[in-house]
């Protein structure tokens, strides 16, 4: 049983929740401002503690979405989580961004494919069954009209996340179900961080790094 601060910054959704025993007590998030995490994250952290009327000293752990996702977003989230862990002497828990995203789909059968938009026709994705058991590793893949055809033959396949829009343009199959307008949220982190806390599945605060999946590539700004 734990009181956990959950931080999600892997995409444009800056999201913070305070959870108890795996249930979200307070959620603060906003996707409308784009990548404004540096300005808003600590405001949201302060807000969730104030709304819950709980002191930060009373939490049992800090959980952070570990990626894959935006390089800058992940750096901000992990740096903030580490700082809180050091300041409060609390353990750090990492939660897979794609696993958390998969939990936004509720299904009695079939396959869940959480996917985050990457460059051009590429997505970061993983594959889970309807019980949220991971059945394929996380990888970066370029989408084509043949993507996931073998899965679609015999299963309902739920696509969720920011990569859905480009996937929908390519796949026209009756078993393809597109769950649109969803981004990773600290709300779904609540259960996952609780499960990890119970197992003492924590990170080394000094050495933990986000899971970028691909190396950061700097792009020159057009003049």
XYZ file of C-alpha atoms in Angstrom:
223
model
C 0.000 0.000 0.000
C 1.693 3.168 -1.133
C 1.240 6.874 -1.716
C 3.019 7.629 -4.996
C 3.671 10.736 -7.066
C 3.483 9.792 -10.776
C 5.112 11.909 -13.499
C 4.431 11.513 -17.238
C 6.272 13.752 -19.735
C 7.092 11.408 -22.640
C 4.816 13.247 -25.092
C 3.153 16.659 -25.325
C 0.897 15.666 -22.418
C 2.414 17.013 -19.207
C 0.707 14.819 -16.625
C 1.043 14.361 -12.856
C -0.985 12.211 -10.496
C -0.961 11.405 -6.823
C -2.102 7.853 -6.152
C -2.862 5.736 -3.120
C -2.985 1.942 -3.199
C -2.960 2.041 -6.998
C -5.902 4.445 -7.301
C -5.549 8.007 -8.584
C -6.421 10.582 -5.931
C -5.628 13.701 -7.955
C -4.714 14.146 -11.610
C -3.372 17.277 -13.242
C -2.542 17.283 -16.960
C -2.648 19.402 -20.084
C -1.802 18.650 -23.701
C -2.846 21.981 -25.180
C 0.418 23.842 -24.670
C 2.693 21.388 -26.500
C 6.109 20.752 -24.988
C 5.865 23.211 -22.109
C 6.946 20.722 -19.455
C 9.813 22.856 -18.170
C 7.324 25.602 -17.278
C 4.378 23.517 -16.078
C 5.627 20.274 -14.505
C 6.583 21.636 -11.104
C 3.424 23.746 -10.990
C 1.365 20.579 -11.530
C 3.328 18.713 -8.852
C 2.635 21.497 -6.385
C -1.032 21.543 -7.407
C -1.674 17.830 -6.847
C -0.199 17.960 -3.357
C -2.258 21.046 -2.538
C -5.494 19.557 -3.894
C -4.963 16.317 -1.980
C -3.915 18.275 1.126
C -0.909 15.998 1.462
C 2.684 16.999 2.172
C 5.321 15.816 -0.280
C 7.202 14.382 2.698
C 4.433 11.829 3.184
C 4.738 10.061 -0.157
C 6.329 6.621 -0.310
C 7.863 6.879 -3.789
C 8.159 8.871 -6.996
C 7.302 7.155 -10.287
C 8.306 8.418 -13.699
C 7.385 7.387 -17.228
C 10.655 6.036 -18.617
C 9.992 6.089 -22.360
C 10.210 5.743 -25.220
C 9.093 9.201 -26.249
C 10.309 12.757 -26.645
C 13.986 13.102 -25.752
C 13.502 16.494 -24.117
C 10.269 15.516 -22.389
C 11.795 12.392 -20.889
C 14.876 14.308 -19.693
C 12.699 16.850 -17.901
C 10.513 14.223 -16.254
C 13.361 11.996 -15.122
C 15.476 14.909 -13.883
C 12.544 16.221 -11.849
C 11.751 12.790 -10.434
C 15.373 12.249 -9.440
C 15.539 15.645 -7.771
C 12.459 14.861 -5.704
C 13.833 11.455 -4.728
C 17.092 13.013 -3.553
C 15.364 15.841 -1.688
C 12.762 13.610 -0.007
C 14.892 10.454 0.366
C 12.286 8.419 -1.508
C 12.722 5.508 -3.957
C 12.390 5.955 -7.705
C 10.056 3.752 -9.755
C 10.089 3.675 -13.556
C 7.026 2.787 -15.627
C 7.052 1.832 -19.301
C 5.357 4.577 -21.295
C 3.859 2.129 -23.784
C 2.617 -0.261 -21.101
C 0.876 2.612 -19.355
C -0.635 3.711 -22.675
C -1.918 0.176 -23.352
C -3.967 0.365 -20.155
C -6.139 3.058 -21.748
C -7.756 0.272 -23.790
C -10.292 -1.968 -22.046
C -10.990 -5.143 -24.015
C -12.178 -8.681 -23.310
C -10.068 -10.180 -26.079
C -7.736 -9.246 -28.895
C -4.425 -7.440 -29.122
C -3.432 -3.956 -27.947
C -0.746 -2.014 -29.797
C 0.241 1.241 -28.086
C 2.195 3.447 -30.457
C 3.863 6.831 -30.306
C 4.451 8.962 -33.372
C 8.085 9.204 -34.441
C 9.520 10.744 -37.591
C 7.850 10.373 -40.972
C 6.065 6.976 -41.099
C 7.830 5.597 -38.055
C 6.320 4.748 -34.672
C 7.555 3.452 -31.331
C 5.377 0.486 -30.491
C 4.923 -2.663 -28.432
C 2.327 -5.430 -28.477
C 0.213 -6.580 -25.520
C -2.616 -9.063 -25.165
C -5.928 -7.985 -23.630
C -4.576 -8.906 -20.172
C -1.796 -6.331 -20.675
C 0.850 -9.021 -20.922
C 3.599 -7.899 -23.285
C 3.965 -10.294 -26.223
C 6.407 -8.316 -28.352
C 9.274 -6.078 -27.365
C 9.312 -2.316 -27.813
C 10.806 -1.222 -31.094
C 10.900 1.565 -33.643
C 9.237 0.481 -36.873
C 8.321 2.028 -40.201
C 4.651 1.504 -41.032
C 3.531 0.024 -44.343
C 0.276 -1.380 -45.684
C 1.509 -4.827 -44.605
C 2.103 -3.873 -40.973
C 0.350 -6.159 -38.458
C -1.425 -8.128 -41.220
C -0.721 -11.464 -39.526
C -2.226 -10.216 -36.258
C -5.253 -8.704 -37.953
C -6.180 -11.980 -39.681
C -7.283 -13.675 -36.457
C -7.622 -10.932 -33.830
C -9.233 -7.648 -33.085
C -6.312 -5.249 -32.864
C -6.646 -2.044 -30.856
C -4.263 0.735 -31.897
C -3.849 3.504 -29.325
C -1.620 6.565 -29.030
C -0.246 9.393 -31.134
C 0.808 6.988 -33.883
C -2.802 6.049 -34.639
C -3.428 8.785 -37.208
C -0.705 7.619 -39.597
C -1.616 3.951 -38.989
C -5.251 4.609 -39.861
C -4.198 6.027 -43.227
C -2.485 2.745 -44.150
C -4.581 -0.036 -42.650
C -8.083 -0.748 -43.857
C -9.117 -3.937 -42.092
C -12.341 -4.873 -40.244
C -10.354 -6.112 -37.239
C -8.446 -2.842 -36.855
C -9.870 -0.653 -34.084
C -8.379 2.816 -33.769
C -8.543 4.417 -30.321
C -7.885 8.031 -31.209
C -6.859 11.162 -29.293
C -5.070 9.278 -26.521
C -1.682 10.078 -25.025
C 0.201 8.527 -22.107
C -1.152 9.799 -18.788
C -0.093 9.666 -15.159
C -3.577 8.321 -14.432
C -2.730 4.858 -15.799
C 0.644 4.987 -14.053
C -1.082 4.778 -10.666
C -1.755 1.040 -10.810
C 1.553 0.160 -12.442
C 3.649 2.106 -9.946
C 1.779 0.467 -7.059
C 2.523 -3.004 -8.436
C 6.199 -2.148 -8.765
C 6.319 -0.657 -5.275
C 4.889 -3.868 -3.797
C 7.684 -5.855 -5.463
C 10.360 -3.334 -4.408
C 11.095 -2.917 -8.117
C 12.934 0.387 -7.889
C 15.691 2.157 -9.781
C 19.118 3.389 -8.778
C 18.495 7.117 -8.576
C 22.105 7.963 -9.392
C 22.364 5.898 -12.567
C 18.852 5.616 -13.978
C 18.399 7.012 -17.501
C 15.258 7.250 -19.671
C 14.648 4.616 -22.340
C 15.095 6.697 -25.472
C 15.047 3.701 -27.865
C 16.867 5.805 -30.477
C 19.731 8.245 -30.200
C 18.845 11.921 -30.071
C 19.330 13.678 -33.396
C 19.629 17.455 -33.416
C 17.910 19.191 -36.306
C 18.991 22.639 -37.485
C 16.293 25.231 -37.211
C 15.260 26.635 -40.569
C 16.015 30.339 -40.950
